[in-house]
Tab-separated table of C-alpha atoms in Angstrom:
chain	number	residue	atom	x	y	z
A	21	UNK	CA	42.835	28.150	17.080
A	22	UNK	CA	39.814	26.803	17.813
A	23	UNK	CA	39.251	23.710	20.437
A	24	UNK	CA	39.035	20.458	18.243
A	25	UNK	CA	35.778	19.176	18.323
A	26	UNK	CA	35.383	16.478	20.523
A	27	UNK	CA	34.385	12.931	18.993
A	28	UNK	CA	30.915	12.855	20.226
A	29	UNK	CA	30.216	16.250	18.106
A	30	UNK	CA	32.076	14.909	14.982
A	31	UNK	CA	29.643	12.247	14.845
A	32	UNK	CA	26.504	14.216	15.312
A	33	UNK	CA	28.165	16.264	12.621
A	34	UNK	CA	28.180	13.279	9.898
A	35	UNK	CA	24.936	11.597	11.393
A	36	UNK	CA	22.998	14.980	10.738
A	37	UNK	CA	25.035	15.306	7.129
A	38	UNK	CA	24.146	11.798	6.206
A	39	UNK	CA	19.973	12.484	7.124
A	40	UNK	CA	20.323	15.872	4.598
A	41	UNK	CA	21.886	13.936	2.079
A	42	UNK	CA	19.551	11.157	1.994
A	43	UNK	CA	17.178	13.652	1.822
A	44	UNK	CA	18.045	15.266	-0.641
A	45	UNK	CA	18.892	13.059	-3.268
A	46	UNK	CA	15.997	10.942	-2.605
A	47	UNK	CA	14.050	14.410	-3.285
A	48	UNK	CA	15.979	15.309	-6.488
A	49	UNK	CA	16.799	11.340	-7.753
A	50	UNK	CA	14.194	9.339	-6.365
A	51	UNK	CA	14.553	7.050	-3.492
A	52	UNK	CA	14.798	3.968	-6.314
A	53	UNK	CA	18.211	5.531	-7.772
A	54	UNK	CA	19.902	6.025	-4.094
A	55	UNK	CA	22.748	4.619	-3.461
A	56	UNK	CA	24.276	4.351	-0.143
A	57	UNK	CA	28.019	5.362	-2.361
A	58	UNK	CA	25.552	8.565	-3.403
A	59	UNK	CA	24.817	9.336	0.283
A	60	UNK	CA	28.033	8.688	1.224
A	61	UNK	CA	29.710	10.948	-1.031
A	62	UNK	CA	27.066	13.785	-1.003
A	63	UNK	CA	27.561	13.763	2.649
A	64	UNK	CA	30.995	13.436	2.561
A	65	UNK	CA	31.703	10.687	4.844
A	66	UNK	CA	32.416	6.696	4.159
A	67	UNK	CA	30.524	4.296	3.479
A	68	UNK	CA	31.718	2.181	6.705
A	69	UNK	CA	30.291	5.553	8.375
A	70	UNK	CA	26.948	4.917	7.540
A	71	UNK	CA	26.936	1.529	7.957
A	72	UNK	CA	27.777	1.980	11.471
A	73	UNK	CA	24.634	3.409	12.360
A	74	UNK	CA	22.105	2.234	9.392
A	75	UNK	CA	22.164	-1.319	7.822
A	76	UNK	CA	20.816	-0.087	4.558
A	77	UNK	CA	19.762	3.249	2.654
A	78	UNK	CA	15.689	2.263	3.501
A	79	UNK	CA	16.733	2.475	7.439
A	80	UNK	CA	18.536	5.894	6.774
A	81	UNK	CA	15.826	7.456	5.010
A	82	UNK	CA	13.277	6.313	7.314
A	83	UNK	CA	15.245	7.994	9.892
A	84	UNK	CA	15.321	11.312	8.141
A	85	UNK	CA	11.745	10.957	7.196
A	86	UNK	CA	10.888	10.422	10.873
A	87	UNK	CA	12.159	13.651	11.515
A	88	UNK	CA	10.623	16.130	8.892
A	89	UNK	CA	7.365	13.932	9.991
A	90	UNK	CA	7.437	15.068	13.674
A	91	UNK	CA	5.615	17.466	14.312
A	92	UNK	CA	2.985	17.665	11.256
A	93	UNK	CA	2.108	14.109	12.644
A	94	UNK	CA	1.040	14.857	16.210
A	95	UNK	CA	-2.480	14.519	16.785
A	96	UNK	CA	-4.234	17.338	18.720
A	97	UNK	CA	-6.732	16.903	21.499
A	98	UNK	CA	-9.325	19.457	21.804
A	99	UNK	CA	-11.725	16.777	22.994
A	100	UNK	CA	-13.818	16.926	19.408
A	101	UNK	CA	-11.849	13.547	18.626
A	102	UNK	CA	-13.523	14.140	14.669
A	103	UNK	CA	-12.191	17.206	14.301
A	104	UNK	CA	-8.693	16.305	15.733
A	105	UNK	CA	-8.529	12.708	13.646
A	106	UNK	CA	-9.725	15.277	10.536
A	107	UNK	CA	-6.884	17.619	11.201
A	108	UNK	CA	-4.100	15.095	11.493
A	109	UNK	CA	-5.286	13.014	8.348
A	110	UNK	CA	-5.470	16.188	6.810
A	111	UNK	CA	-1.830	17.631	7.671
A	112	UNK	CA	-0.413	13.766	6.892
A	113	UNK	CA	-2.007	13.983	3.427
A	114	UNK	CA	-0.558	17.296	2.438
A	115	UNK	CA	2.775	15.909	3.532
A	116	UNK	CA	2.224	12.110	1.297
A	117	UNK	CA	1.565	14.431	-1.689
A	118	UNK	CA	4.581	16.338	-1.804
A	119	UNK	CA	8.491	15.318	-1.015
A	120	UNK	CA	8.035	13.623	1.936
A	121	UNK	CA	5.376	11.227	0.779
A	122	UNK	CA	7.656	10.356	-2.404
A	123	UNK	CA	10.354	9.557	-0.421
A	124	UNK	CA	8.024	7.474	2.001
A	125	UNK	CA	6.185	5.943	-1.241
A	126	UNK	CA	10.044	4.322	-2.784
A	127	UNK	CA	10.822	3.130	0.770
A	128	UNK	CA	7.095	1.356	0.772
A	129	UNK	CA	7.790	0.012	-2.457
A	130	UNK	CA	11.511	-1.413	-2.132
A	131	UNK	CA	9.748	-2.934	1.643
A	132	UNK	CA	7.124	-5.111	-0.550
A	133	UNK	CA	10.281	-7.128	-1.651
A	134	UNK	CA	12.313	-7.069	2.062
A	135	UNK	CA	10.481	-8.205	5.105
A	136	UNK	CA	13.253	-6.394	7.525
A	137	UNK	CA	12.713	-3.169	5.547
A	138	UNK	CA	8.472	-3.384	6.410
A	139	UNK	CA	9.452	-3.973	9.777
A	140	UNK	CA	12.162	-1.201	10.434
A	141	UNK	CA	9.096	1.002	8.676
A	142	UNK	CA	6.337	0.161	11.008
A	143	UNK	CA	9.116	0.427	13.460
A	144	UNK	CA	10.416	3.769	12.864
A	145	UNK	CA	7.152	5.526	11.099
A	146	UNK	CA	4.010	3.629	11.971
A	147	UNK	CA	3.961	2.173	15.518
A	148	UNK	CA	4.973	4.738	17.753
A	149	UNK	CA	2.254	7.353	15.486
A	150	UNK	CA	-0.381	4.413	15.576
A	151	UNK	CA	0.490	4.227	19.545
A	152	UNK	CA	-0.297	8.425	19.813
A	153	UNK	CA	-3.476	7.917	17.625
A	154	UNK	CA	-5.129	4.747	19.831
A	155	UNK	CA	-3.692	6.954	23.023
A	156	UNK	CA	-6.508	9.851	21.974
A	157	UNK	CA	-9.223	6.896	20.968
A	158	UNK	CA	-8.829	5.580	24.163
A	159	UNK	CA	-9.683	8.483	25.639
A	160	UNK	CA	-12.570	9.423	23.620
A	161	UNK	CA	-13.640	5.881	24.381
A	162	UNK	CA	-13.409	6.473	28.177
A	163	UNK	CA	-15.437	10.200	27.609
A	164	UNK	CA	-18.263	7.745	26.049
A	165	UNK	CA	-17.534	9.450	22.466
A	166	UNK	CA	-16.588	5.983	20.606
A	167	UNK	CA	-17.779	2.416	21.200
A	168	UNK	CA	-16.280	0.464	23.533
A	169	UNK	CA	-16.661	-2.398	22.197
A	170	UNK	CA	-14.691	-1.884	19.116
A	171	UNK	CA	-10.835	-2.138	19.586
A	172	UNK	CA	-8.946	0.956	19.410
A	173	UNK	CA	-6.065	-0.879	17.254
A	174	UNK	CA	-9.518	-1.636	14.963
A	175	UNK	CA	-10.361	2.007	14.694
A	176	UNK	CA	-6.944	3.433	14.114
A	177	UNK	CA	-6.878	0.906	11.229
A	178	UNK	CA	-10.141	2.081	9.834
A	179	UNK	CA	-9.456	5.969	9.921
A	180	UNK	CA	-5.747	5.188	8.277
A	181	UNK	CA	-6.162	2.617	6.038
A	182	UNK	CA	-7.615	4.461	3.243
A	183	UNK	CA	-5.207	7.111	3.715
A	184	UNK	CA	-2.601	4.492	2.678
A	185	UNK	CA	-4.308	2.654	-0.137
A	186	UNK	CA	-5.302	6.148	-1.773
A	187	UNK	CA	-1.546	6.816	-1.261
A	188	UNK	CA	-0.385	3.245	-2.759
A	189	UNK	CA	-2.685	2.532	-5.183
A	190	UNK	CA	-2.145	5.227	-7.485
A	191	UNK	CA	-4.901	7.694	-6.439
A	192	UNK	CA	-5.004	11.338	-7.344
A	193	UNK	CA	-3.200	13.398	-4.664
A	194	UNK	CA	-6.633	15.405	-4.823
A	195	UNK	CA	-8.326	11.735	-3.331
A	196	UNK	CA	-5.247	11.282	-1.397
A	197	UNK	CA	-5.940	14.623	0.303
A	198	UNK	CA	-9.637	13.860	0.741
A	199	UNK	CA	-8.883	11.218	3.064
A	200	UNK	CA	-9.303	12.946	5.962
A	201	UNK	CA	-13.397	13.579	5.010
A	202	UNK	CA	-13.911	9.790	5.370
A	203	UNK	CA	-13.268	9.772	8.703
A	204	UNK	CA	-16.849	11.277	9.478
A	205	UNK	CA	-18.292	8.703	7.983
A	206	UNK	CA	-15.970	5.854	9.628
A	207	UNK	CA	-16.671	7.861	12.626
A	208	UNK	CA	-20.292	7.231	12.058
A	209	UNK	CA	-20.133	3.675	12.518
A	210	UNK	CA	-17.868	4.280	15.759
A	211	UNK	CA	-19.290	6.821	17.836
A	212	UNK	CA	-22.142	6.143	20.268
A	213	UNK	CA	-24.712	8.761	19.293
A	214	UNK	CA	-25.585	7.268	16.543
B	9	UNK	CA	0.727	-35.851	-40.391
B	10	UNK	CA	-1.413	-33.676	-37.845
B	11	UNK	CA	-2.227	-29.889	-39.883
B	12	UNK	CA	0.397	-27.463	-38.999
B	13	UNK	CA	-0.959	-25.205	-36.607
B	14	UNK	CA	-2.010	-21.774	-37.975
B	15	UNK	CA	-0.101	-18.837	-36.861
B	16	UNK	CA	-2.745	-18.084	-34.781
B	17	UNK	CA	-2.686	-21.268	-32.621
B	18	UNK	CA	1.402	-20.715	-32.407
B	19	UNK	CA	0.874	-16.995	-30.958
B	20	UNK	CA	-1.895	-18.400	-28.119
B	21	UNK	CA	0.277	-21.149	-27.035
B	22	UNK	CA	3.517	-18.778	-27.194
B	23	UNK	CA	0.932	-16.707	-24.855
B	24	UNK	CA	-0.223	-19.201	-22.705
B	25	UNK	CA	3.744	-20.469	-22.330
B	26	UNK	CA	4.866	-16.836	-21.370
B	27	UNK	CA	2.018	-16.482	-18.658
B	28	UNK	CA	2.720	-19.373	-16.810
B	29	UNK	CA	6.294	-18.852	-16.972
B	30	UNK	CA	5.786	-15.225	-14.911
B	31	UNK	CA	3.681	-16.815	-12.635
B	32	UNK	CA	6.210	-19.901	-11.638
B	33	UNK	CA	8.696	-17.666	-11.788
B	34	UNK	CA	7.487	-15.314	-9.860
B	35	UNK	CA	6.001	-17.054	-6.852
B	36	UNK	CA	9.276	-19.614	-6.903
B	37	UNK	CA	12.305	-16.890	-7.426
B	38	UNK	CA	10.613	-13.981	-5.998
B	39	UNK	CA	9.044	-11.338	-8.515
B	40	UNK	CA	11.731	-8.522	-7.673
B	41	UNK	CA	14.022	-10.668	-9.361
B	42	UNK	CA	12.198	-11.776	-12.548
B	43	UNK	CA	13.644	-11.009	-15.418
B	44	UNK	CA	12.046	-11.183	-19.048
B	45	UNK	CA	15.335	-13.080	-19.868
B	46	UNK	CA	14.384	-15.591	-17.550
B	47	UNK	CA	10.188	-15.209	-19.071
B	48	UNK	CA	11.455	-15.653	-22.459
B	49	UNK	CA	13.381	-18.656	-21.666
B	50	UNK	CA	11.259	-20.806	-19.568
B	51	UNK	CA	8.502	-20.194	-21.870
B	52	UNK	CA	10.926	-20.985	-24.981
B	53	UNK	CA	10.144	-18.159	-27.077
B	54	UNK	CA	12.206	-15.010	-27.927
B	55	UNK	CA	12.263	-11.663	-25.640
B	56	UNK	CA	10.354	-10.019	-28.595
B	57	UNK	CA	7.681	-12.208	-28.569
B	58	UNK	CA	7.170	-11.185	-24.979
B	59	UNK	CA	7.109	-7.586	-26.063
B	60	UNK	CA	5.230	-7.796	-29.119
B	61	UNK	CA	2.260	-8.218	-25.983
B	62	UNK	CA	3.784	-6.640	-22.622
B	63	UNK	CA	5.352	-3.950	-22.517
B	64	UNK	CA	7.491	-4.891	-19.243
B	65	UNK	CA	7.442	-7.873	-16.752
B	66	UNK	CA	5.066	-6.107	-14.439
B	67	UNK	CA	2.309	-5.912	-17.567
B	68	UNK	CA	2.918	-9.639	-18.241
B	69	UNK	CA	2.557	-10.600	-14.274
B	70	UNK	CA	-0.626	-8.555	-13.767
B	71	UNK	CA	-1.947	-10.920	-16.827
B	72	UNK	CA	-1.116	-14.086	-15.135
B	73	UNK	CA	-2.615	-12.502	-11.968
B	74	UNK	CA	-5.626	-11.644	-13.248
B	75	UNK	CA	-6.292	-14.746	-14.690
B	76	UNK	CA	-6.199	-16.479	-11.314
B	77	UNK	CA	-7.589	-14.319	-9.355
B	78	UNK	CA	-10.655	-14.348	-11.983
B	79	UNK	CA	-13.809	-15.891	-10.123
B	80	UNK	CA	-12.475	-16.018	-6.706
B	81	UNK	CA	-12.745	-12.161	-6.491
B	82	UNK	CA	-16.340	-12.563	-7.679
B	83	UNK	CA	-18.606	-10.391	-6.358
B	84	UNK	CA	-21.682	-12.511	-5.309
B	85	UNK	CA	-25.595	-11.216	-4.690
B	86	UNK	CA	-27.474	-12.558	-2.527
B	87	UNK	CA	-29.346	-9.657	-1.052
B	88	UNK	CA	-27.510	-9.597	2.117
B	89	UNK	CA	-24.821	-7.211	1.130
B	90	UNK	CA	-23.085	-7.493	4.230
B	91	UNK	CA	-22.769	-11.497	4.022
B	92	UNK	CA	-21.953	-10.572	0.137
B	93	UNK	CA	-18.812	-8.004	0.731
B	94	UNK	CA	-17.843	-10.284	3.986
B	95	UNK	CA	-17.528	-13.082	1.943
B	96	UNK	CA	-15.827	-11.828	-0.995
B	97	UNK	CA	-13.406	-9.625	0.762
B	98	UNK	CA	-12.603	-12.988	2.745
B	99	UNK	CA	-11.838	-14.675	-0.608
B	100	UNK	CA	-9.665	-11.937	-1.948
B	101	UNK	CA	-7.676	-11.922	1.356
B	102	UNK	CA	-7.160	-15.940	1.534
B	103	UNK	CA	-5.472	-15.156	-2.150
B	104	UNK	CA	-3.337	-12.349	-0.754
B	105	UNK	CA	-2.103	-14.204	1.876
B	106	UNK	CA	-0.710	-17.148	-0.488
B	107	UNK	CA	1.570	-17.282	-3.795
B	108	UNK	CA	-0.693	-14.963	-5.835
B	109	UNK	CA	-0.620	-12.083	-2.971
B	110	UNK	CA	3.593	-12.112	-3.147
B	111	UNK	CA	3.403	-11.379	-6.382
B	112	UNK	CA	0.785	-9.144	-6.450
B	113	UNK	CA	2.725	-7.609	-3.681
B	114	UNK	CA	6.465	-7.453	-5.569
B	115	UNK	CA	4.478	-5.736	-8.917
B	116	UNK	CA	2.232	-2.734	-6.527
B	117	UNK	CA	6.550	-2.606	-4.691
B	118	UNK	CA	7.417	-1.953	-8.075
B	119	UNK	CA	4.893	0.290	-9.070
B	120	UNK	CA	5.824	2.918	-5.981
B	121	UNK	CA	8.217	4.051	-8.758
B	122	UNK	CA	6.828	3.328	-11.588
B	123	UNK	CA	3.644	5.325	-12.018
B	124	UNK	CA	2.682	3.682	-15.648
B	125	UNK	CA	2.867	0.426	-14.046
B	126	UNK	CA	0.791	1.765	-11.113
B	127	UNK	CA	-1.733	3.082	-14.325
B	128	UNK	CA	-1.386	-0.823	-15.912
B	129	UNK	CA	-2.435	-2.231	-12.087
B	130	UNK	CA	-5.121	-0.083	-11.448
B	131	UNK	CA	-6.797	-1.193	-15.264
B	132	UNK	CA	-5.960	-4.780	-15.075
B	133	UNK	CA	-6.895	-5.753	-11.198
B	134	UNK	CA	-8.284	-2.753	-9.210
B	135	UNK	CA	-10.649	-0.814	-11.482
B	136	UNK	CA	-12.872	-3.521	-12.772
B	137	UNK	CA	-13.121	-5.502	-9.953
B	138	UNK	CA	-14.362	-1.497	-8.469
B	139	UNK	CA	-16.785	-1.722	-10.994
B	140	UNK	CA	-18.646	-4.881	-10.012
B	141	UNK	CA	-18.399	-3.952	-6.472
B	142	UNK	CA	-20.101	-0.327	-7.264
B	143	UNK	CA	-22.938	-1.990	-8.978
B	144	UNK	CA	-23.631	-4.317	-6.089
B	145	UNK	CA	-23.456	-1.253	-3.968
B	146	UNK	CA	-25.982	0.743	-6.026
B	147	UNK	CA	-28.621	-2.256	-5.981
B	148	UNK	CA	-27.991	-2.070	-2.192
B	149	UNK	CA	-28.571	1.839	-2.017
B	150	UNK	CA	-31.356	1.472	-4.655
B	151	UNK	CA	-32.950	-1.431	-2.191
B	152	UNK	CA	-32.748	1.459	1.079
B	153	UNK	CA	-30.290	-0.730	2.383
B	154	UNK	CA	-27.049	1.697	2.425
B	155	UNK	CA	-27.163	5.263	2.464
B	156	UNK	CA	-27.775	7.380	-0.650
B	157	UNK	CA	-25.746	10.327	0.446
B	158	UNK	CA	-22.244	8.623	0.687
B	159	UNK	CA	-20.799	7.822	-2.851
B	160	UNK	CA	-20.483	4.216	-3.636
B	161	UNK	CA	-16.728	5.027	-5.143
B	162	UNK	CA	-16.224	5.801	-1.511
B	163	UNK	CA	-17.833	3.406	0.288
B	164	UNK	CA	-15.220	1.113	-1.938
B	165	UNK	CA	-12.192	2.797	-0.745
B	166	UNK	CA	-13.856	1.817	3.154
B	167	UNK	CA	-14.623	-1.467	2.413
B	168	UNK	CA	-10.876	-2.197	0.570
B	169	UNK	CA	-8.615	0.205	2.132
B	170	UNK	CA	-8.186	-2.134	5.298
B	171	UNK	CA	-6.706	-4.898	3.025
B	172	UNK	CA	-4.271	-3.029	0.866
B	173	UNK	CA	-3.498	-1.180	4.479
B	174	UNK	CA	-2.871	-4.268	6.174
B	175	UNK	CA	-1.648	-6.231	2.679
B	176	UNK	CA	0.986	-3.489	2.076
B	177	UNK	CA	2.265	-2.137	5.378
B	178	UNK	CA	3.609	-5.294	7.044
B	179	UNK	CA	0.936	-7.060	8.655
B	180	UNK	CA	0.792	-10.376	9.622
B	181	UNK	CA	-1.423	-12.710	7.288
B	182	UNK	CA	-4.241	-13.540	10.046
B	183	UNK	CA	-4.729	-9.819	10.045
B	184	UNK	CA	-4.696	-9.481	6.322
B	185	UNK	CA	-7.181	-12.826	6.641
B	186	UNK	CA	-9.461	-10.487	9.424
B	187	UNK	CA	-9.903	-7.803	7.021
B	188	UNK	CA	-13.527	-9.008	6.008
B	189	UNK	CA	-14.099	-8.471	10.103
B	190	UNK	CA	-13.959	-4.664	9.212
B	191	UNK	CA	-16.985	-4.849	7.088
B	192	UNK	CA	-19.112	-4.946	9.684
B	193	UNK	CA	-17.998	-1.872	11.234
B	194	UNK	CA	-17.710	0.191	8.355
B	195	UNK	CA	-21.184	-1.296	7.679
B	196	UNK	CA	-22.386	0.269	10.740
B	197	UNK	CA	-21.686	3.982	9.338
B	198	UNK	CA	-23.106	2.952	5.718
B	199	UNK	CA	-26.280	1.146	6.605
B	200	UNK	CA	-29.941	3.416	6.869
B	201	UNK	CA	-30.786	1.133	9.661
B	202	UNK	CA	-29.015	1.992	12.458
């Protein structure tokens, strides 16, 4: 007979079950239909289960949105910071056009109606990847590639924002994927060698 | 005995009625939880009256919107087009920060999963107020004071994008408010005189 698993790994087991259902059924439903009895069930746990750890279904899908982000969200530094800013933009753009971005779209869209929601969003998806992004500004700011005298917070802002109002706003994916050519021209406004 | 108002007097006050009903409601209850229930009866006319015109709440709200956001999103022309977009983008934010910004907000929350709605915003707000900004950009690029090689539809998302960024994804309102800031930069990477 096998050893029972210990408490700490039946836990991890209906965490990692709750993040696939979510998932899922925000895939195949849409994020607006999901309910947290859905998640439960499809992830067969309790509701009290979930609650433990999440406070509603926006904070669990953020979570497991978080995660497929990772990687395809880091920003590269090869020291050309216009090709690296063009590369991430681009690889978050192909992501907002297909599952990921319409989960990420009904969690933006229930947030416009709860404050807490917005925050656990720029909590759990926006800060810490805005943090990365002014991390590589600041040092092409120090290598004399950007102004100095614009702040970083500014230019992250700037290179993002029409990434997200092509996204919200009911843009083409085909504009929503261009995104990442307007950071030349944001860039041109930025850099020193102009 | 005053003349019985024609049928056509009835239907523009039975309009007039309904659109200030969405807006009250809307900025005092919250517009996630508008009903056209609760339209029909403040207004004191019949749900298919409402319908007869809209074809859901968010179509009626984007009516009252528009209305009052009418001439403060104005455009003006005064040469400078830097003082011009400054100034107007200053306007719109002042709005988006007050009562006609949380509803704007709750209807573009709705529309994340709603993509006709989405359609009925961009028509009713976005695209003509993209118009008039395009043709103030083309007399700027016609007068050699922006670049000709940049699109003016893009040098719209630039100048916008930083709003509906900051509007949408949880920033505070003196942010929103220091969106017209941004023009200046962005100006910077547009203009044929630096």
């Amino acid at each position: 007979m096998p050893p029972e698993p210990s408490s700490e790994r039946r836990s991890e087991r209906a965490r990692r079950a709750v993040l696939d259902a979510v998932y899922e059924l925000a895939t195949s439903k849409g994020y607006a239909k999901l309910t947290i009895e859905a998640i439960a069930s499809r992830a067969g746990v309790g509701k009290p289960t979930i609650y433990r750890w999440w406070s509603c279904k926006g904070a669990v899908a953020l979570d497991a949105l978080d995660e497929r982000l990772g990687a395809a969200s880091d920003l590269p530094d090869t020291g050309d910071v216009a090709a690296d800013l063009a590369a991430q933009i681009t690889s978050v753009t192909a992501m907002l056009t297909g599952d990921l971005g319409r989960v990420y779209r009904g969690i933006i869209g229930e947030a416009q109606s709860d404050p807490e929601l917005m925050e656990t969003v720029r909590e759990i998806i926006v800060d810490p990847r805005v943090r990365v992004c002014r991390e590589r500004l600041d040092r092409a700011v120090a290598a004399g590639q950007l102004r100095a005298d614009v702040p970083t917070a500014v230019m992250v802002d700037l290179f993002y924002a029409p990434v997200y109002y092509r996204f919200l706003m009911g843009f083409d994916d085909a504009d929503v994927e261009r995104s990442g050519d307007l950071v030349r021209e944001v860039l041109r406004g930025l850099s020193t060698s102009t």
